[in-house]
Amino acid sequence: MTSVNAQTTLQAPAQGRSTGFGWFAVLFLIAAQVTAIVISPPDRDMGDLQKIMYVHFPVALNTFTCFFVVLLFSVRFLWQRREQDDLLAASAAEVGTIMTGLTLALGMLWGRPAWGVWWVWDPRLTSTLVLFLIFAGYLALREFVEDPERRGVWSAAVGILGALNVPIVYMSVRWWRTLHQVQSSPSTVDPSYVIGIRLNLTAVLLLTIFLIWRRYEAALTERAAEHVLQTAALGGANA
Amino acid sequence: MPENIYFVTAAYVATWLVIIGYLLRLRALMARARESLAHANASGAAS
């Protein structure tokens, strides 16, 4: 069995590399939200409720970005057994889980006034809840397994399984047409809303990249500290 | 539907609470990790 390849390569990241990018992402998101709210007129049917779409849709779509990163780096971990890949996948999973929870909460805030209910067992809502629960399980699993190799392999397996649920979530509105609307596109949305949606999609993408990067830096620093202690202990034992 | 403004406000407040809450968690995690690393380096150098 191949062992985790981390002993000689794990290094703590340089301090503060991501901070500037983080500030840019947060300020960009504020600017995007203000712009979208100010320039878009109330919707003919839904009125101001339409403005929830500037947070709900970008957050929902970027959960897919997170779980794509999980898929990519979980597969690479199983292939190359680099611990950094496992840490990056776990960082993306944590951010993705939080964003999925937020997507569900925002969807409920939309559903109550638009549909008259906070929750309905619609295929889109249900498959998103399943996605959330799979990755909540992924994060719980990591807390219970101490051995880095076993933790990495088991996490990668759950991460790949969870990420395979993403196409089901995406296609659920087409396969089982119930309450949740099908995907919109610039051709089906009034042009006055498109710029706001694009700006917020970009802003949430930048914020997502920053959050994953920052979480990865913290995980890497923590593991680097553990490696220093292990190396010192091994050196002491060999002396 | 003027009551919709409460749902819109709640959506934006919830979004920013999550963002700020997670940023604070990341800051605490990073500070703890750096402290652990500094401690480990000091221990490693001492041995």
PDB file of C-alpha atoms in Angstrom:
ATOM      1  CA  MET A   1       0.000   0.000   0.000  1.00  0.00           C
ATOM      2  CA  THR A   2       1.334   3.430  -0.930  1.00  0.00           C
ATOM      3  CA  SER A   3       1.856   5.693   2.070  1.00  0.00           C
ATOM      4  CA  VAL A   4       0.953   9.351   2.277  1.00  0.00           C
ATOM      5  CA  ASN A   5       3.726  11.425   0.759  1.00  0.00           C
ATOM      6  CA  ALA A   6       3.968  14.372   3.086  1.00  0.00           C
ATOM      7  CA  GLN A   7       6.936  14.034   5.411  1.00  0.00           C
ATOM      8  CA  THR A   8       9.426  15.857   3.233  1.00  0.00           C
ATOM      9  CA  THR A   9       7.190  18.277   1.341  1.00  0.00           C
ATOM     10  CA  LEU A  10       4.732  19.884   3.802  1.00  0.00           C
ATOM     11  CA  GLN A  11       5.628  23.490   4.507  1.00  0.00           C
ATOM     12  CA  ALA A  12       3.657  26.253   6.139  1.00  0.00           C
ATOM     13  CA  PRO A  13       2.524  28.921   3.644  1.00  0.00           C
ATOM     14  CA  ALA A  14       4.058  32.384   3.696  1.00  0.00           C
ATOM     15  CA  GLN A  15       2.189  34.698   6.036  1.00  0.00           C
ATOM     16  CA  GLY A  16      -0.497  36.999   4.632  1.00  0.00           C
ATOM     17  CA  ARG A  17      -0.334  35.974   0.965  1.00  0.00           C
ATOM     18  CA  SER A  18      -4.082  35.598   0.659  1.00  0.00           C
ATOM     19  CA  THR A  19      -5.149  38.619   2.732  1.00  0.00           C
ATOM     20  CA  GLY A  20      -5.026  41.177  -0.094  1.00  0.00           C
ATOM     21  CA  PHE A  21      -7.020  38.907  -2.374  1.00  0.00           C
ATOM     22  CA  GLY A  22      -9.554  38.389   0.414  1.00  0.00           C
ATOM     23  CA  TRP A  23     -10.110  42.105   0.884  1.00  0.00           C
ATOM     24  CA  PHE A  24     -10.536  42.496  -2.871  1.00  0.00           C
ATOM     25  CA  ALA A  25     -13.115  39.665  -2.953  1.00  0.00           C
ATOM     26  CA  VAL A  26     -15.142  41.093  -0.043  1.00  0.00           C
ATOM     27  CA  LEU A  27     -15.142  44.643  -1.452  1.00  0.00           C
ATOM     28  CA  PHE A  28     -16.050  43.312  -4.904  1.00  0.00           C
ATOM     29  CA  LEU A  29     -18.999  41.422  -3.381  1.00  0.00           C
ATOM     30  CA  ILE A  30     -20.248  44.535  -1.566  1.00  0.00           C
ATOM     31  CA  ALA A  31     -19.970  46.572  -4.775  1.00  0.00           C
ATOM     32  CA  ALA A  32     -21.701  43.840  -6.813  1.00  0.00           C
ATOM     33  CA  GLN A  33     -24.607  43.566  -4.373  1.00  0.00           C
ATOM     34  CA  VAL A  34     -25.110  47.326  -4.129  1.00  0.00           C
ATOM     35  CA  THR A  35     -24.935  47.698  -7.920  1.00  0.00           C
ATOM     36  CA  ALA A  36     -27.398  44.856  -8.517  1.00  0.00           C
ATOM     37  CA  ILE A  37     -29.883  46.125  -5.932  1.00  0.00           C
ATOM     38  CA  VAL A  38     -29.707  49.714  -7.173  1.00  0.00           C
ATOM     39  CA  ILE A  39     -29.846  49.155 -10.944  1.00  0.00           C
ATOM     40  CA  SER A  40     -32.429  46.374 -11.148  1.00  0.00           C
ATOM     41  CA  PRO A  41     -36.118  47.367 -11.186  1.00  0.00           C
ATOM     42  CA  PRO A  42     -38.697  45.407  -9.138  1.00  0.00           C
ATOM     43  CA  ASP A  43     -39.950  42.333 -10.976  1.00  0.00           C
ATOM     44  CA  ARG A  44     -43.470  42.586 -12.456  1.00  0.00           C
ATOM     45  CA  ASP A  45     -44.726  39.522 -10.567  1.00  0.00           C
ATOM     46  CA  MET A  46     -42.402  39.141  -7.605  1.00  0.00           C
ATOM     47  CA  GLY A  47     -41.508  42.743  -6.862  1.00  0.00           C
ATOM     48  CA  ASP A  48     -38.405  43.168  -4.715  1.00  0.00           C
ATOM     49  CA  LEU A  49     -38.328  39.464  -3.861  1.00  0.00           C
ATOM     50  CA  GLN A  50     -36.362  38.999  -7.094  1.00  0.00           C
ATOM     51  CA  LYS A  51     -33.356  40.593  -5.328  1.00  0.00           C
ATOM     52  CA  ILE A  52     -32.837  37.385  -3.313  1.00  0.00           C
ATOM     53  CA  MET A  53     -31.638  35.882  -6.609  1.00  0.00           C
ATOM     54  CA  TYR A  54     -28.454  37.974  -6.401  1.00  0.00           C
ATOM     55  CA  VAL A  55     -27.364  35.948  -3.388  1.00  0.00           C
ATOM     56  CA  HIS A  56     -29.213  32.628  -3.717  1.00  0.00           C
ATOM     57  CA  PHE A  57     -28.193  31.800  -7.299  1.00  0.00           C
ATOM     58  CA  PRO A  58     -24.462  32.786  -7.071  1.00  0.00           C
ATOM     59  CA  VAL A  59     -24.034  30.944  -3.760  1.00  0.00           C
ATOM     60  CA  ALA A  60     -25.826  27.855  -5.108  1.00  0.00           C
ATOM     61  CA  LEU A  61     -23.783  27.765  -8.322  1.00  0.00           C
ATOM     62  CA  ASN A  62     -20.488  28.214  -6.479  1.00  0.00           C
ATOM     63  CA  THR A  63     -21.190  25.240  -4.222  1.00  0.00           C
ATOM     64  CA  PHE A  64     -20.663  23.282  -7.446  1.00  0.00           C
ATOM     65  CA  THR A  65     -17.256  24.968  -7.812  1.00  0.00           C
ATOM     66  CA  CYS A  66     -16.328  23.769  -4.310  1.00  0.00           C
ATOM     67  CA  PHE A  67     -17.419  20.205  -4.953  1.00  0.00           C
ATOM     68  CA  PHE A  68     -15.626  20.150  -8.309  1.00  0.00           C
ATOM     69  CA  VAL A  69     -12.428  21.048  -6.406  1.00  0.00           C
ATOM     70  CA  VAL A  70     -13.222  18.224  -3.941  1.00  0.00           C
ATOM     71  CA  LEU A  71     -13.642  15.765  -6.830  1.00  0.00           C
ATOM     72  CA  LEU A  72     -10.465  16.884  -8.598  1.00  0.00           C
ATOM     73  CA  PHE A  73      -8.186  16.779  -5.573  1.00  0.00           C
ATOM     74  CA  SER A  74      -9.743  13.643  -4.077  1.00  0.00           C
ATOM     75  CA  VAL A  75      -9.006  11.748  -7.288  1.00  0.00           C
ATOM     76  CA  ARG A  76      -5.481  13.210  -7.344  1.00  0.00           C
ATOM     77  CA  PHE A  77      -4.957  12.205  -3.717  1.00  0.00           C
ATOM     78  CA  LEU A  78      -5.975   8.607  -4.439  1.00  0.00           C
ATOM     79  CA  TRP A  79      -3.628   8.609  -7.418  1.00  0.00           C
ATOM     80  CA  GLN A  80      -0.543  10.333  -5.990  1.00  0.00           C
ATOM     81  CA  ARG A  81      -1.111  10.204  -2.201  1.00  0.00           C
ATOM     82  CA  ARG A  82       0.096  13.786  -1.649  1.00  0.00           C
ATOM     83  CA  GLU A  83      -1.292  15.017   1.656  1.00  0.00           C
ATOM     84  CA  GLN A  84      -1.655  18.545   0.275  1.00  0.00           C
ATOM     85  CA  ASP A  85      -4.331  17.262  -2.132  1.00  0.00           C
ATOM     86  CA  ASP A  86      -6.283  15.764   0.762  1.00  0.00           C
ATOM     87  CA  LEU A  87      -6.067  19.043   2.710  1.00  0.00           C
ATOM     88  CA  LEU A  88      -7.178  21.080  -0.299  1.00  0.00           C
ATOM     89  CA  ALA A  89     -10.133  18.747  -0.958  1.00  0.00           C
ATOM     90  CA  ALA A  90     -11.129  18.984   2.720  1.00  0.00           C
ATOM     91  CA  SER A  91     -10.882  22.792   2.639  1.00  0.00           C
ATOM     92  CA  ALA A  92     -13.135  22.968  -0.421  1.00  0.00           C
ATOM     93  CA  ALA A  93     -15.560  20.501   1.204  1.00  0.00           C
ATOM     94  CA  GLU A  94     -15.860  22.661   4.319  1.00  0.00           C
ATOM     95  CA  VAL A  95     -16.513  25.838   2.311  1.00  0.00           C
ATOM     96  CA  GLY A  96     -18.913  23.944   0.031  1.00  0.00           C
ATOM     97  CA  THR A  97     -20.880  22.527   2.965  1.00  0.00           C
ATOM     98  CA  ILE A  98     -21.329  25.966   4.526  1.00  0.00           C
ATOM     99  CA  MET A  99     -22.401  27.397   1.168  1.00  0.00           C
ATOM    100  CA  THR A 100     -24.856  24.556   0.604  1.00  0.00           C
ATOM    101  CA  GLY A 101     -26.386  25.241   4.014  1.00  0.00           C
ATOM    102  CA  LEU A 102     -26.651  28.914   3.090  1.00  0.00           C
ATOM    103  CA  THR A 103     -28.210  28.005  -0.280  1.00  0.00           C
ATOM    104  CA  LEU A 104     -30.898  25.996   1.516  1.00  0.00           C
ATOM    105  CA  ALA A 105     -31.566  28.836   3.994  1.00  0.00           C
ATOM    106  CA  LEU A 106     -31.791  31.427   1.197  1.00  0.00           C
ATOM    107  CA  GLY A 107     -34.054  29.117  -0.773  1.00  0.00           C
ATOM    108  CA  MET A 108     -36.393  28.882   2.217  1.00  0.00           C
ATOM    109  CA  LEU A 109     -36.453  32.683   2.509  1.00  0.00           C
ATOM    110  CA  TRP A 110     -37.450  32.728  -1.142  1.00  0.00           C
ATOM    111  CA  GLY A 111     -39.925  29.857  -0.903  1.00  0.00           C
ATOM    112  CA  ARG A 112     -42.032  31.225   1.938  1.00  0.00           C
ATOM    113  CA  PRO A 113     -43.248  34.364   0.117  1.00  0.00           C
ATOM    114  CA  ALA A 114     -43.040  32.930  -3.443  1.00  0.00           C
ATOM    115  CA  TRP A 115     -44.499  29.446  -2.922  1.00  0.00           C
ATOM    116  CA  GLY A 116     -46.238  29.915   0.426  1.00  0.00           C
ATOM    117  CA  VAL A 117     -44.117  27.260   2.179  1.00  0.00           C
ATOM    118  CA  TRP A 118     -40.698  27.246   3.840  1.00  0.00           C
ATOM    119  CA  TRP A 119     -39.897  23.758   2.611  1.00  0.00           C
ATOM    120  CA  VAL A 120     -41.298  21.214   0.178  1.00  0.00           C
ATOM    121  CA  TRP A 121     -39.859  17.795  -0.738  1.00  0.00           C
ATOM    122  CA  ASP A 122     -39.188  18.957  -4.269  1.00  0.00           C
ATOM    123  CA  PRO A 123     -36.407  16.997  -6.093  1.00  0.00           C
ATOM    124  CA  ARG A 124     -34.111  20.051  -6.300  1.00  0.00           C
ATOM    125  CA  LEU A 125     -34.484  20.877  -2.623  1.00  0.00           C
ATOM    126  CA  THR A 126     -34.235  17.255  -1.541  1.00  0.00           C
ATOM    127  CA  SER A 127     -31.147  16.486  -3.656  1.00  0.00           C
ATOM    128  CA  THR A 128     -29.477  19.666  -2.332  1.00  0.00           C
ATOM    129  CA  LEU A 129     -30.242  18.563   1.228  1.00  0.00           C
ATOM    130  CA  VAL A 130     -28.737  15.145   0.453  1.00  0.00           C
ATOM    131  CA  LEU A 131     -25.623  16.907  -0.920  1.00  0.00           C
ATOM    132  CA  PHE A 132     -25.390  18.935   2.293  1.00  0.00           C
ATOM    133  CA  LEU A 133     -25.741  15.834   4.478  1.00  0.00           C
ATOM    134  CA  ILE A 134     -23.130  13.867   2.514  1.00  0.00           C
ATOM    135  CA  PHE A 135     -20.544  16.621   3.008  1.00  0.00           C
ATOM    136  CA  ALA A 136     -21.532  17.182   6.645  1.00  0.00           C
ATOM    137  CA  GLY A 137     -20.779  13.453   7.014  1.00  0.00           C
ATOM    138  CA  TYR A 138     -17.479  13.964   5.175  1.00  0.00           C
ATOM    139  CA  LEU A 139     -16.434  16.638   7.690  1.00  0.00           C
ATOM    140  CA  ALA A 140     -17.562  14.487  10.644  1.00  0.00           C
ATOM    141  CA  LEU A 141     -15.586  11.539   9.261  1.00  0.00           C
ATOM    142  CA  ARG A 142     -12.401  13.617   9.193  1.00  0.00           C
ATOM    143  CA  GLU A 143     -12.824  14.440  12.869  1.00  0.00           C
ATOM    144  CA  PHE A 144     -13.066  10.776  13.835  1.00  0.00           C
ATOM    145  CA  VAL A 145     -10.126   9.314  11.873  1.00  0.00           C
ATOM    146  CA  GLU A 146      -6.684  10.207  13.209  1.00  0.00           C
ATOM    147  CA  ASP A 147      -4.398   8.357  10.812  1.00  0.00           C
ATOM    148  CA  PRO A 148      -3.730  10.796   7.910  1.00  0.00           C
ATOM    149  CA  GLU A 149      -3.612   8.068   5.272  1.00  0.00           C
ATOM    150  CA  ARG A 150      -6.862   6.378   6.257  1.00  0.00           C
ATOM    151  CA  ARG A 151      -8.503   9.774   6.754  1.00  0.00           C
ATOM    152  CA  GLY A 152      -7.373  10.837   3.279  1.00  0.00           C
ATOM    153  CA  VAL A 153      -8.547   7.652   1.537  1.00  0.00           C
ATOM    154  CA  TRP A 154     -11.926   7.504   3.268  1.00  0.00           C
ATOM    155  CA  SER A 155     -12.503  11.222   2.781  1.00  0.00           C
ATOM    156  CA  ALA A 156     -11.598  10.969  -0.892  1.00  0.00           C
ATOM    157  CA  ALA A 157     -14.086   8.118  -1.349  1.00  0.00           C
ATOM    158  CA  VAL A 158     -16.904  10.069   0.334  1.00  0.00           C
ATOM    159  CA  GLY A 159     -15.858  13.283  -1.460  1.00  0.00           C
ATOM    160  CA  ILE A 160     -16.014  11.622  -4.885  1.00  0.00           C
ATOM    161  CA  LEU A 161     -19.375  10.040  -4.057  1.00  0.00           C
ATOM    162  CA  GLY A 162     -20.717  13.406  -2.863  1.00  0.00           C
ATOM    163  CA  ALA A 163     -19.421  15.264  -5.891  1.00  0.00           C
ATOM    164  CA  LEU A 164     -21.136  12.716  -8.152  1.00  0.00           C
ATOM    165  CA  ASN A 165     -24.402  13.936  -6.620  1.00  0.00           C
ATOM    166  CA  VAL A 166     -23.818  17.417  -8.118  1.00  0.00           C
ATOM    167  CA  PRO A 167     -25.024  16.520 -11.663  1.00  0.00           C
ATOM    168  CA  ILE A 168     -28.148  15.008 -10.065  1.00  0.00           C
ATOM    169  CA  VAL A 169     -28.796  18.261  -8.182  1.00  0.00           C
ATOM    170  CA  TYR A 170     -28.210  20.277 -11.361  1.00  0.00           C
ATOM    171  CA  MET A 171     -30.410  18.135 -13.598  1.00  0.00           C
ATOM    172  CA  SER A 172     -33.125  17.444 -11.007  1.00  0.00           C
ATOM    173  CA  VAL A 173     -35.249  20.373 -12.211  1.00  0.00           C
ATOM    174  CA  ARG A 174     -35.278  18.942 -15.741  1.00  0.00           C
ATOM    175  CA  TRP A 175     -35.626  15.253 -14.879  1.00  0.00           C
ATOM    176  CA  TRP A 176     -38.443  15.710 -12.372  1.00  0.00           C
ATOM    177  CA  ARG A 177     -40.239  18.968 -13.138  1.00  0.00           C
ATOM    178  CA  THR A 178     -42.092  19.983  -9.994  1.00  0.00           C
ATOM    179  CA  LEU A 179     -42.011  23.228  -8.024  1.00  0.00           C
ATOM    180  CA  HIS A 180     -38.468  24.597  -8.421  1.00  0.00           C
ATOM    181  CA  GLN A 181     -37.990  26.463 -11.690  1.00  0.00           C
ATOM    182  CA  VAL A 182     -35.647  25.144 -14.411  1.00  0.00           C
ATOM    183  CA  GLN A 183     -32.291  26.849 -14.960  1.00  0.00           C
ATOM    184  CA  SER A 184     -32.444  30.360 -16.375  1.00  0.00           C
ATOM    185  CA  SER A 185     -30.073  31.716 -19.009  1.00  0.00           C
ATOM    186  CA  PRO A 186     -29.320  35.253 -20.240  1.00  0.00           C
ATOM    187  CA  SER A 187     -31.817  34.628 -23.053  1.00  0.00           C
ATOM    188  CA  THR A 188     -34.644  33.853 -20.605  1.00  0.00           C
ATOM    189  CA  VAL A 189     -33.893  36.648 -18.101  1.00  0.00           C
ATOM    190  CA  ASP A 190     -34.654  40.326 -18.632  1.00  0.00           C
ATOM    191  CA  PRO A 191     -31.405  42.172 -19.588  1.00  0.00           C
ATOM    192  CA  SER A 192     -31.822  44.533 -16.624  1.00  0.00           C
ATOM    193  CA  TYR A 193     -31.177  41.588 -14.279  1.00  0.00           C
ATOM    194  CA  VAL A 194     -28.347  39.899 -16.199  1.00  0.00           C
ATOM    195  CA  ILE A 195     -25.560  42.339 -15.270  1.00  0.00           C
ATOM    196  CA  GLY A 196     -26.393  42.064 -11.550  1.00  0.00           C
ATOM    197  CA  ILE A 197     -26.405  38.277 -11.695  1.00  0.00           C
ATOM    198  CA  ARG A 198     -23.083  38.163 -13.590  1.00  0.00           C
ATOM    199  CA  LEU A 199     -21.421  40.608 -11.190  1.00  0.00           C
ATOM    200  CA  ASN A 200     -22.561  38.612  -8.163  1.00  0.00           C
ATOM    201  CA  LEU A 201     -21.588  35.293  -9.727  1.00  0.00           C
ATOM    202  CA  THR A 202     -18.058  36.653 -10.223  1.00  0.00           C
ATOM    203  CA  ALA A 203     -17.937  38.161  -6.730  1.00  0.00           C
ATOM    204  CA  VAL A 204     -19.061  34.957  -5.002  1.00  0.00           C
ATOM    205  CA  LEU A 205     -16.609  32.945  -7.135  1.00  0.00           C
ATOM    206  CA  LEU A 206     -13.740  35.200  -5.971  1.00  0.00           C
ATOM    207  CA  LEU A 207     -14.881  34.903  -2.357  1.00  0.00           C
ATOM    208  CA  THR A 208     -15.155  31.120  -2.693  1.00  0.00           C
ATOM    209  CA  ILE A 209     -11.602  30.909  -4.053  1.00  0.00           C
ATOM    210  CA  PHE A 210     -10.371  33.058  -1.169  1.00  0.00           C
ATOM    211  CA  LEU A 211     -12.176  31.030   1.506  1.00  0.00           C
ATOM    212  CA  ILE A 212     -10.842  27.712   0.144  1.00  0.00           C
ATOM    213  CA  TRP A 213      -7.334  29.165  -0.150  1.00  0.00           C
ATOM    214  CA  ARG A 214      -7.422  30.568   3.391  1.00  0.00           C
ATOM    215  CA  ARG A 215      -8.800  27.321   4.863  1.00  0.00           C
ATOM    216  CA  TYR A 216      -6.093  25.391   3.005  1.00  0.00           C
ATOM    217  CA  GLU A 217      -3.399  27.690   4.404  1.00  0.00           C
ATOM    218  CA  ALA A 218      -4.659  27.088   7.952  1.00  0.00           C
ATOM    219  CA  ALA A 219      -4.796  23.312   7.405  1.00  0.00           C
ATOM    220  CA  LEU A 220      -1.322  23.299   5.879  1.00  0.00           C
ATOM    221  CA  THR A 221       0.146  25.330   8.759  1.00  0.00           C
ATOM    222  CA  GLU A 222      -1.470  23.007  11.303  1.00  0.00           C
ATOM    223  CA  ARG A 223      -0.117  19.891   9.580  1.00  0.00           C
ATOM    224  CA  ALA A 224       3.322  21.503   9.184  1.00  0.00           C
ATOM    225  CA  ALA A 225       3.416  22.009  12.956  1.00  0.00           C
ATOM    226  CA  GLU A 226       2.501  18.337  13.499  1.00  0.00           C
ATOM    227  CA  HIS A 227       5.256  17.267  11.092  1.00  0.00           C
ATOM    228  CA  VAL A 228       7.867  19.363  12.895  1.00  0.00           C
ATOM    229  CA  LEU A 229       6.905  17.687  16.170  1.00  0.00           C
ATOM    230  CA  GLN A 230       6.921  14.201  14.565  1.00  0.00           C
ATOM    231  CA  THR A 231      10.317  14.815  12.975  1.00  0.00           C
ATOM    232  CA  ALA A 232      11.707  16.081  16.293  1.00  0.00           C
ATOM    233  CA  ALA A 233      10.292  13.025  18.079  1.00  0.00           C
ATOM    234  CA  LEU A 234      11.798  10.676  15.463  1.00  0.00           C
ATOM    235  CA  GLY A 235      15.138  12.464  15.726  1.00  0.00           C
ATOM    236  CA  GLY A 236      15.046  12.125  19.500  1.00  0.00           C
ATOM    237  CA  ALA A 237      14.179   8.439  19.245  1.00  0.00           C
ATOM    238  CA  ASN A 238      17.017   7.764  16.773  1.00  0.00           C
ATOM    239  CA  ALA A 239      19.617   9.729  18.773  1.00  0.00           C
TER     240      ALA A 239
ATOM    241  CA  MET B   1     -46.066  42.782  -1.681  1.00  0.00           C
ATOM    242  CA  PRO B   2     -44.268  45.124   0.737  1.00  0.00           C
ATOM    243  CA  GLU B   3     -43.673  42.344   3.304  1.00  0.00           C
ATOM    244  CA  ASN B   4     -41.271  40.787   0.792  1.00  0.00           C
ATOM    245  CA  ILE B   5     -38.691  43.367   1.810  1.00  0.00           C
ATOM    246  CA  TYR B   6     -38.326  41.529   5.147  1.00  0.00           C
ATOM    247  CA  PHE B   7     -37.450  38.296   3.360  1.00  0.00           C
ATOM    248  CA  VAL B   8     -34.987  40.116   1.085  1.00  0.00           C
ATOM    249  CA  THR B   9     -33.361  41.828   4.080  1.00  0.00           C
ATOM    250  CA  ALA B  10     -33.202  38.509   5.962  1.00  0.00           C
ATOM    251  CA  ALA B  11     -31.502  36.876   2.954  1.00  0.00           C
ATOM    252  CA  TYR B  12     -28.753  39.506   2.773  1.00  0.00           C
ATOM    253  CA  VAL B  13     -28.294  39.585   6.559  1.00  0.00           C
ATOM    254  CA  ALA B  14     -28.031  35.767   6.646  1.00  0.00           C
ATOM    255  CA  THR B  15     -25.475  35.813   3.816  1.00  0.00           C
ATOM    256  CA  TRP B  16     -23.253  38.358   5.560  1.00  0.00           C
ATOM    257  CA  LEU B  17     -23.580  36.665   8.935  1.00  0.00           C
ATOM    258  CA  VAL B  18     -22.328  33.437   7.366  1.00  0.00           C
ATOM    259  CA  ILE B  19     -19.480  35.196   5.527  1.00  0.00           C
ATOM    260  CA  ILE B  20     -18.324  37.188   8.566  1.00  0.00           C
ATOM    261  CA  GLY B  21     -18.757  34.211  10.888  1.00  0.00           C
ATOM    262  CA  TYR B  22     -16.667  31.978   8.639  1.00  0.00           C
ATOM    263  CA  LEU B  23     -13.995  34.662   8.159  1.00  0.00           C
ATOM    264  CA  LEU B  24     -13.699  34.941  11.951  1.00  0.00           C
ATOM    265  CA  ARG B  25     -13.436  31.151  12.240  1.00  0.00           C
ATOM    266  CA  LEU B  26     -10.684  31.134   9.604  1.00  0.00           C
ATOM    267  CA  ARG B  27      -8.814  33.877  11.462  1.00  0.00           C
ATOM    268  CA  ALA B  28      -8.994  31.907  14.708  1.00  0.00           C
ATOM    269  CA  LEU B  29      -7.906  28.688  12.964  1.00  0.00           C
ATOM    270  CA  MET B  30      -4.976  30.458  11.318  1.00  0.00           C
ATOM    271  CA  ALA B  31      -3.858  32.074  14.587  1.00  0.00           C
ATOM    272  CA  ARG B  32      -4.016  28.715  16.380  1.00  0.00           C
ATOM    273  CA  ALA B  33      -2.132  26.961  13.589  1.00  0.00           C
ATOM    274  CA  ARG B  34       0.634  29.602  13.579  1.00  0.00           C
ATOM    275  CA  GLU B  35       0.915  29.363  17.336  1.00  0.00           C
ATOM    276  CA  SER B  36       1.224  25.560  17.082  1.00  0.00           C
ATOM    277  CA  LEU B  37       3.896  25.922  14.395  1.00  0.00           C
ATOM    278  CA  ALA B  38       5.900  28.440  16.423  1.00  0.00           C
ATOM    279  CA  HIS B  39       5.665  26.163  19.463  1.00  0.00           C
ATOM    280  CA  ALA B  40       6.672  23.122  17.407  1.00  0.00           C
ATOM    281  CA  ASN B  41       9.644  24.955  15.865  1.00  0.00           C
ATOM    282  CA  ALA B  42      10.796  26.052  19.320  1.00  0.00           C
ATOM    283  CA  SER B  43      10.422  22.493  20.662  1.00  0.00           C
ATOM    284  CA  GLY B  44      12.162  21.035  17.604  1.00  0.00           C
ATOM    285  CA  ALA B  45      15.073  23.451  17.932  1.00  0.00           C
ATOM    286  CA  ALA B  46      15.387  22.715  21.644  1.00  0.00           C
ATOM    287  CA  SER B  47      15.651  18.964  21.055  1.00  0.00           C
TER     288      SER B  47
END
